[in-house]
Amino acid sequence: MYQEAYYPTHLHTYSFLITGGAGFIGANLVAYLLKHNAKKVRVLDNLATGFKHNIAEFESHPNFEFMQGDIRDLGTCKNAVAGMDFVLHQAALGSVPRSFNDPIATNEVNISGFLNMLLASRDAGVQRMVYAASSSTYGDSKALPKQEEIIGKPLSPYAITKYVNELYADNFSTHFDFHTVGLRYFNVFGPKQNVKGAYAAVIPLFFNAGIHNTNVTINGDGNQTRDFTFVENVVQANMKALFAEITQHEVINVAVGDRISVNDLWKNIKSITKSTVEAQHGESRIGDVRDSLADISKAKKILGYHPKYSVRDGLAITYDFFKQQAATNDK
């Protein structure tokens, strides 16, 4: 992974802060930046949903720095952005179910924490902040494919928080000339994604079940569709967004522009892992959208983004990761 350079210039003169850098997407951004000779890569993470093992391989790298801290503290955010040229803001409490179970914490991290990072980055003179937005912002809009300008009513506290991020970012662009880019991720998957815990995503859960030939439960009838997006596509979009020529706040879909049902996803993973398990079906999850498919024409036009990996390509790489992880854990 990460053989291709996705930026228009060399990175050896630039320093980057990645909030949530011990998480799944954040750790992949760290891997890319260090592979491509970034001057400095600083991670800020409170390890609530991130893990030290995701960044353990980088700890001996001379250009890497880890700061344990919480974005809910403005002073911590200001310390973290000091000396940084760019900010990749990935820190958040994800998961729709978690946001129903604990809306207060979701709001504090995703809104107050985001505002702290926006303020700290603006005041520090950061060149560009790119942040993780979410396809959940489309809410109950049934229009397909999803276009950035057309959203519906949010279906969860999580979706509300991610929409508020966009409103704050747009306001800062209008009134302070601090122009950020929000990348609306669509169901990202890949190496370093967490397979454990109550809020684990579907693909690592499916791979874990397939590799160990254990039971699988699909929420609802399984005919719901998603635009699953391999993590290197997301890294590409982040890098291109950092250096894109923009003069206002932009919100941009990051996906493949194709969709697959959850039932077919399991069939693919079942085939890859040679599992013999037949999936069971449970209750639908509250707050879940039925269908999701991105229009990625804006990403192509503004960022020059072109997804390198299809779902099948990404699943093959992800399988290798989880297979190796399972072999290590089972020893």
GROMACS .gro file of C-alpha atoms in nm:
model
  331
    1MET     CA    1   0.000   0.000   0.000
    2TYR     CA    2   0.086   0.367  -0.040
    3GLN     CA    3   0.338   0.326  -0.319
    4GLU     CA    4   0.181   0.609  -0.518
    5ALA     CA    5   0.231   0.974  -0.424
    6TYR     CA    6  -0.100   1.162  -0.416
    7TYR     CA    7   0.030   1.516  -0.366
    8PRO     CA    8   0.174   1.773  -0.608
    9THR     CA    9   0.491   1.844  -0.415
   10HIS     CA   10   0.744   1.685  -0.179
   11LEU     CA   11   0.644   1.658   0.186
   12HIS     CA   12   0.987   1.686   0.352
   13THR     CA   13   0.933   2.055   0.434
   14TYR     CA   14   0.588   2.011   0.591
   15SER     CA   15   0.467   1.911   0.937
   16PHE     CA   16   0.132   1.740   0.990
   17LEU     CA   17  -0.095   1.695   1.290
   18ILE     CA   18  -0.332   1.399   1.280
   19THR     CA   19  -0.598   1.404   1.548
   20GLY     CA   20  -0.728   1.057   1.618
   21GLY     CA   21  -0.407   0.928   1.465
   22ALA     CA   22  -0.412   0.607   1.668
   23GLY     CA   23  -0.747   0.518   1.514
   24PHE     CA   24  -0.809   0.324   1.195
   25ILE     CA   25  -0.805   0.600   0.931
   26GLY     CA   26  -0.563   0.818   1.127
   27ALA     CA   27  -0.302   0.541   1.154
   28ASN     CA   28  -0.324   0.483   0.779
   29LEU     CA   29  -0.262   0.854   0.721
   30VAL     CA   30   0.043   0.830   0.948
   31ALA     CA   31   0.173   0.535   0.745
   32TYR     CA   32   0.135   0.726   0.420
   33LEU     CA   33   0.297   1.047   0.543
   34LEU     CA   34   0.600   0.875   0.693
   35LYS     CA   35   0.643   0.656   0.385
   36HIS     CA   36   0.653   0.973   0.176
   37ASN     CA   37   0.905   1.156   0.394
   38ALA     CA   38   0.697   1.412   0.580
   39LYS     CA   39   0.912   1.640   0.793
   40LYS     CA   40   0.703   1.579   1.105
   41VAL     CA   41   0.397   1.367   1.182
   42ARG     CA   42   0.240   1.439   1.518
   43VAL     CA   43  -0.051   1.230   1.647
   44LEU     CA   44  -0.296   1.360   1.907
   45ASP     CA   45  -0.517   1.087   2.053
   46ASN     CA   46  -0.678   1.017   2.391
   47LEU     CA   47  -0.686   0.642   2.312
   48ALA     CA   48  -1.058   0.620   2.386
   49THR     CA   49  -1.124   0.452   2.052
   50GLY     CA   50  -0.770   0.452   1.911
   51PHE     CA   51  -0.500   0.201   2.001
   52LYS     CA   52  -0.127   0.226   2.063
   53HIS     CA   53  -0.074  -0.095   1.862
   54ASN     CA   54  -0.198   0.089   1.551
   55ILE     CA   55   0.100   0.325   1.571
   56ALA     CA   56   0.356   0.102   1.746
   57GLU     CA   57   0.548   0.051   1.420
   58PHE     CA   58   0.605   0.427   1.391
   59GLU     CA   59   0.732   0.500   1.742
   60SER     CA   60   1.098   0.461   1.652
   61HIS     CA   61   1.069   0.681   1.344
   62PRO     CA   62   1.258   1.009   1.399
   63ASN     CA   63   0.984   1.214   1.229
   64PHE     CA   64   0.700   1.074   1.442
   65GLU     CA   65   0.562   1.214   1.766
   66PHE     CA   66   0.273   1.092   1.982
   67MET     CA   67   0.079   1.322   2.215
   68GLN     CA   68  -0.182   1.169   2.441
   69GLY     CA   69  -0.456   1.424   2.492
   70ASP     CA   70  -0.821   1.507   2.441
   71ILE     CA   71  -0.962   1.747   2.180
   72ARG     CA   72  -1.227   1.853   2.433
   73ASP     CA   73  -0.950   2.057   2.599
   74LEU     CA   74  -0.870   2.374   2.404
   75GLY     CA   75  -0.524   2.410   2.558
   76THR     CA   76  -0.434   2.060   2.442
   77CYS     CA   77  -0.548   2.146   2.089
   78LYS     CA   78  -0.339   2.462   2.086
   79ASN     CA   79  -0.032   2.273   2.201
   80ALA     CA   80  -0.088   2.008   1.937
   81VAL     CA   81  -0.113   2.248   1.643
   82ALA     CA   82   0.197   2.446   1.743
   83GLY     CA   83   0.449   2.432   1.461
   84MET     CA   84   0.219   2.237   1.228
   85ASP     CA   85   0.159   2.330   0.864
   86PHE     CA   86  -0.143   2.106   0.811
   87VAL     CA   87  -0.409   1.938   1.023
   88LEU     CA   88  -0.589   1.616   0.935
   89HIS     CA   89  -0.874   1.603   1.184
   90GLN     CA   90  -0.992   1.245   1.224
   91ALA     CA   91  -1.071   1.243   1.597
   92ALA     CA   92  -1.436   1.171   1.670
   93LEU     CA   93  -1.669   0.933   1.848
   94GLY     CA   94  -1.804   0.733   1.557
   95SER     CA   95  -2.091   0.483   1.539
   96VAL     CA   96  -2.460   0.557   1.507
   97PRO     CA   97  -2.557   0.313   1.789
   98ARG     CA   98  -2.301   0.470   2.024
   99SER     CA   99  -2.449   0.813   1.960
  100PHE     CA  100  -2.792   0.693   2.072
  101ASN     CA  101  -2.646   0.526   2.379
  102ASP     CA  102  -2.431   0.825   2.476
  103PRO     CA  103  -2.538   1.141   2.291
  104ILE     CA  104  -2.370   1.369   2.545
  105ALA     CA  105  -2.021   1.229   2.488
  106THR     CA  106  -2.081   1.219   2.112
  107ASN     CA  107  -2.176   1.586   2.117
  108GLU     CA  108  -1.883   1.689   2.337
  109VAL     CA  109  -1.621   1.516   2.124
  110ASN     CA  110  -1.767   1.567   1.779
  111ILE     CA  111  -1.889   1.925   1.818
  112SER     CA  112  -1.702   2.091   2.106
  113GLY     CA  113  -1.383   1.902   2.018
  114PHE     CA  114  -1.418   1.995   1.652
  115LEU     CA  115  -1.470   2.362   1.736
  116ASN     CA  116  -1.160   2.355   1.957
  117MET     CA  117  -0.954   2.218   1.668
  118LEU     CA  118  -1.100   2.472   1.426
  119LEU     CA  119  -1.014   2.759   1.660
  120ALA     CA  120  -0.667   2.627   1.741
  121SER     CA  121  -0.584   2.568   1.374
  122ARG     CA  122  -0.705   2.912   1.268
  123ASP     CA  123  -0.517   3.089   1.545
  124ALA     CA  124  -0.196   2.896   1.476
  125GLY     CA  125  -0.199   2.995   1.107
  126VAL     CA  126  -0.234   2.639   0.983
  127GLN     CA  127  -0.230   2.632   0.603
  128ARG     CA  128  -0.517   2.388   0.567
  129MET     CA  129  -0.734   2.173   0.792
  130VAL     CA  130  -0.903   1.875   0.633
  131TYR     CA  131  -1.161   1.701   0.850
  132ALA     CA  132  -1.357   1.378   0.850
  133ALA     CA  133  -1.715   1.454   0.758
  134SER     CA  134  -1.966   1.174   0.708
  135SER     CA  135  -2.217   1.034   0.461
  136SER     CA  136  -2.454   1.011   0.758
  137THR     CA  137  -2.525   1.379   0.691
  138TYR     CA  138  -2.748   1.274   0.401
  139GLY     CA  139  -2.996   1.144   0.657
  140ASP     CA  140  -3.337   1.043   0.527
  141SER     CA  141  -3.278   1.175   0.176
  142LYS     CA  142  -3.363   0.891  -0.062
  143ALA     CA  143  -3.201   1.051  -0.366
  144LEU     CA  144  -2.926   0.838  -0.526
  145PRO     CA  145  -2.647   0.896  -0.590
  146LYS     CA  146  -2.581   1.129  -0.298
  147GLN     CA  147  -2.481   1.479  -0.411
  148GLU     CA  148  -2.317   1.719  -0.168
  149GLU     CA  149  -2.579   1.993  -0.203
  150ILE     CA  150  -2.881   1.769  -0.133
  151ILE     CA  151  -2.920   1.639   0.221
  152GLY     CA  152  -3.214   1.521   0.429
  153LYS     CA  153  -3.305   1.512   0.795
  154PRO     CA  154  -3.034   1.358   1.018
  155LEU     CA  155  -3.129   1.015   1.153
  156SER     CA  156  -2.902   0.998   1.458
  157PRO     CA  157  -2.718   1.215   1.711
  158TYR     CA  158  -2.396   1.119   1.531
  159ALA     CA  159  -2.529   1.250   1.200
  160ILE     CA  160  -2.633   1.575   1.368
  161THR     CA  161  -2.284   1.628   1.508
  162LYS     CA  162  -2.118   1.575   1.170
  163TYR     CA  163  -2.353   1.820   1.005
  164VAL     CA  164  -2.282   2.080   1.273
  165ASN     CA  165  -1.910   2.041   1.190
  166GLU     CA  166  -1.985   2.146   0.834
  167LEU     CA  167  -2.187   2.447   0.952
  168TYR     CA  168  -1.906   2.566   1.181
  169ALA     CA  169  -1.643   2.513   0.913
  170ASP     CA  170  -1.847   2.710   0.659
  171ASN     CA  171  -1.897   2.991   0.909
  172PHE     CA  172  -1.522   3.014   0.976
  173SER     CA  173  -1.459   3.025   0.603
  174THR     CA  174  -1.707   3.311   0.555
  175HIS     CA  175  -1.605   3.524   0.852
  176PHE     CA  176  -1.238   3.443   0.910
  177ASP     CA  177  -1.112   3.335   0.565
  178PHE     CA  178  -1.004   3.005   0.718
  179HIS     CA  179  -1.099   2.760   0.446
  180THR     CA  180  -1.127   2.394   0.539
  181VAL     CA  181  -1.232   2.081   0.351
  182GLY     CA  182  -1.479   1.830   0.490
  183LEU     CA  183  -1.456   1.484   0.337
  184ARG     CA  184  -1.782   1.292   0.361
  185TYR     CA  185  -1.657   0.937   0.406
  186PHE     CA  186  -1.871   0.649   0.285
  187ASN     CA  187  -1.825   0.327   0.489
  188VAL     CA  188  -1.447   0.314   0.501
  189PHE     CA  189  -1.273  -0.021   0.555
  190GLY     CA  190  -0.924  -0.166   0.548
  191PRO     CA  191  -0.618  -0.266   0.755
  192LYS     CA  192  -0.601  -0.146   1.118
  193GLN     CA  193  -0.980  -0.132   1.153
  194ASN     CA  194  -1.096  -0.249   1.494
  195VAL     CA  195  -1.259  -0.592   1.502
  196LYS     CA  196  -1.346  -0.585   1.871
  197GLY     CA  197  -1.594  -0.395   2.082
  198ALA     CA  198  -1.965  -0.323   2.073
  199TYR     CA  199  -1.935  -0.075   1.787
  200ALA     CA  200  -1.709  -0.263   1.547
  201ALA     CA  201  -1.789  -0.205   1.179
  202VAL     CA  202  -1.941  -0.471   0.958
  203ILE     CA  203  -1.640  -0.565   0.741
  204PRO     CA  204  -1.397  -0.646   1.026
  205LEU     CA  205  -1.679  -0.836   1.199
  206PHE     CA  206  -1.747  -1.036   0.882
  207PHE     CA  207  -1.378  -1.112   0.830
  208ASN     CA  208  -1.335  -1.219   1.190
  209ALA     CA  209  -1.634  -1.452   1.160
  210GLY     CA  210  -1.520  -1.585   0.823
  211ILE     CA  211  -1.164  -1.656   0.932
  212HIS     CA  212  -1.279  -1.835   1.249
  213ASN     CA  213  -1.588  -1.988   1.085
  214THR     CA  214  -1.814  -1.847   1.356
  215ASN     CA  215  -2.170  -1.716   1.344
  216VAL     CA  216  -2.262  -1.403   1.150
  217THR     CA  217  -2.562  -1.181   1.215
  218ILE     CA  218  -2.679  -0.934   0.952
  219ASN     CA  219  -2.892  -0.642   1.071
  220GLY     CA  220  -3.230  -0.641   0.897
  221ASP     CA  221  -3.290  -0.819   0.567
  222GLY     CA  222  -2.939  -0.747   0.438
  223ASN     CA  223  -3.060  -0.587   0.118
  224GLN     CA  224  -2.950  -0.244   0.237
  225THR     CA  225  -2.669  -0.114   0.017
  226ARG     CA  226  -2.349   0.075   0.092
  227ASP     CA  227  -2.072   0.244  -0.103
  228PHE     CA  228  -1.788   0.066   0.080
  229THR     CA  229  -1.461   0.255   0.038
  230PHE     CA  230  -1.112   0.114   0.084
  231VAL     CA  231  -0.896   0.321   0.317
  232GLU     CA  232  -0.625   0.405   0.064
  233ASN     CA  233  -0.886   0.584  -0.146
  234VAL     CA  234  -0.960   0.792   0.163
  235VAL     CA  235  -0.592   0.866   0.218
  236GLN     CA  236  -0.564   0.979  -0.143
  237ALA     CA  237  -0.856   1.220  -0.096
  238ASN     CA  238  -0.707   1.363   0.224
  239MET     CA  239  -0.372   1.430   0.062
  240LYS     CA  240  -0.525   1.592  -0.243
  241ALA     CA  241  -0.757   1.802  -0.028
  242LEU     CA  242  -0.458   1.941   0.166
  243PHE     CA  243  -0.308   2.089  -0.148
  244ALA     CA  244  -0.617   2.163  -0.358
  245GLU     CA  245  -0.673   2.518  -0.476
  246ILE     CA  246  -0.982   2.631  -0.287
  247THR     CA  247  -1.109   2.973  -0.182
  248GLN     CA  248  -1.399   2.864   0.038
  249HIS     CA  249  -1.511   2.582   0.263
  250GLU     CA  250  -1.578   2.268   0.061
  251VAL     CA  251  -1.766   1.948   0.148
  252ILE     CA  252  -1.675   1.658  -0.078
  253ASN     CA  253  -1.788   1.296  -0.104
  254VAL     CA  254  -1.516   1.032  -0.073
  255ALA     CA  255  -1.625   0.693  -0.199
  256VAL     CA  256  -1.598   0.460  -0.497
  257GLY     CA  257  -1.926   0.550  -0.665
  258ASP     CA  258  -2.057   0.194  -0.656
  259ARG     CA  259  -2.267   0.000  -0.406
  260ILE     CA  260  -2.312  -0.351  -0.278
  261SER     CA  261  -2.574  -0.504  -0.048
  262VAL     CA  262  -2.474  -0.631   0.294
  263ASN     CA  263  -2.589  -0.977   0.189
  264ASP     CA  264  -2.358  -0.972  -0.113
  265LEU     CA  265  -2.079  -0.834   0.100
  266TRP     CA  266  -2.103  -1.139   0.326
  267LYS     CA  267  -2.112  -1.369   0.022
  268ASN     CA  268  -1.786  -1.213  -0.100
  269ILE     CA  269  -1.616  -1.240   0.239
  270LYS     CA  270  -1.753  -1.590   0.290
  271SER     CA  271  -1.595  -1.692  -0.041
  272ILE     CA  272  -1.261  -1.522   0.036
  273THR     CA  273  -1.235  -1.682   0.381
  274LYS     CA  274  -1.384  -2.017   0.269
  275SER     CA  275  -1.635  -2.000   0.553
  276THR     CA  276  -1.919  -2.254   0.568
  277VAL     CA  277  -2.142  -2.040   0.791
  278GLU     CA  278  -2.484  -1.921   0.676
  279ALA     CA  279  -2.565  -1.572   0.800
  280GLN     CA  280  -2.850  -1.514   1.042
  281HIS     CA  281  -3.065  -1.202   1.033
  282GLY     CA  282  -3.140  -0.979   1.330
  283GLU     CA  283  -3.330  -0.657   1.391
  284SER     CA  284  -3.259  -0.349   1.183
  285ARG     CA  285  -3.045  -0.088   1.359
  286ILE     CA  286  -3.206   0.236   1.466
  287GLY     CA  287  -3.076   0.535   1.271
  288ASP     CA  288  -2.937   0.334   0.978
  289VAL     CA  289  -2.997   0.460   0.625
  290ARG     CA  290  -3.137   0.210   0.378
  291ASP     CA  291  -2.920   0.282   0.075
  292SER     CA  292  -2.603   0.479   0.020
  293LEU     CA  293  -2.426   0.561  -0.304
  294ALA     CA  294  -2.198   0.858  -0.364
  295ASP     CA  295  -2.171   1.092  -0.657
  296ILE     CA  296  -1.793   1.148  -0.666
  297SER     CA  297  -1.787   1.394  -0.957
  298LYS     CA  298  -1.709   1.689  -0.726
  299ALA     CA  299  -1.411   1.502  -0.578
  300LYS     CA  300  -1.284   1.432  -0.927
  301LYS     CA  301  -1.327   1.793  -1.038
  302ILE     CA  302  -1.192   1.978  -0.732
  303LEU     CA  303  -0.939   1.729  -0.597
  304GLY     CA  304  -0.845   1.526  -0.902
  305TYR     CA  305  -0.957   1.225  -0.698
  306HIS     CA  306  -0.986   0.888  -0.870
  307PRO     CA  307  -1.047   0.584  -0.647
  308LYS     CA  308  -0.766   0.339  -0.706
  309TYR     CA  309  -0.925   0.042  -0.529
  310SER     CA  310  -1.259  -0.126  -0.595
  311VAL     CA  311  -1.442  -0.304  -0.314
  312ARG     CA  312  -1.308  -0.640  -0.431
  313ASP     CA  313  -0.950  -0.507  -0.447
  314GLY     CA  314  -0.983  -0.362  -0.098
  315LEU     CA  315  -1.137  -0.679   0.046
  316ALA     CA  316  -0.843  -0.888  -0.078
  317ILE     CA  317  -0.590  -0.660   0.096
  318THR     CA  318  -0.803  -0.637   0.408
  319TYR     CA  319  -0.833  -1.016   0.427
  320ASP     CA  320  -0.455  -1.051   0.428
  321PHE     CA  321  -0.437  -0.808   0.721
  322PHE     CA  322  -0.704  -0.977   0.932
  323LYS     CA  323  -0.574  -1.324   0.849
  324GLN     CA  324  -0.227  -1.226   0.970
  325GLN     CA  325  -0.374  -1.057   1.278
  326ALA     CA  326  -0.580  -1.367   1.361
  327ALA     CA  327  -0.276  -1.591   1.322
  328THR     CA  328  -0.079  -1.373   1.564
  329ASN     CA  329  -0.361  -1.352   1.818
  330ASP     CA  330  -0.433  -1.724   1.803
  331LYS     CA  331  -0.077  -1.826   1.890
   0.00000   0.00000   0.00000
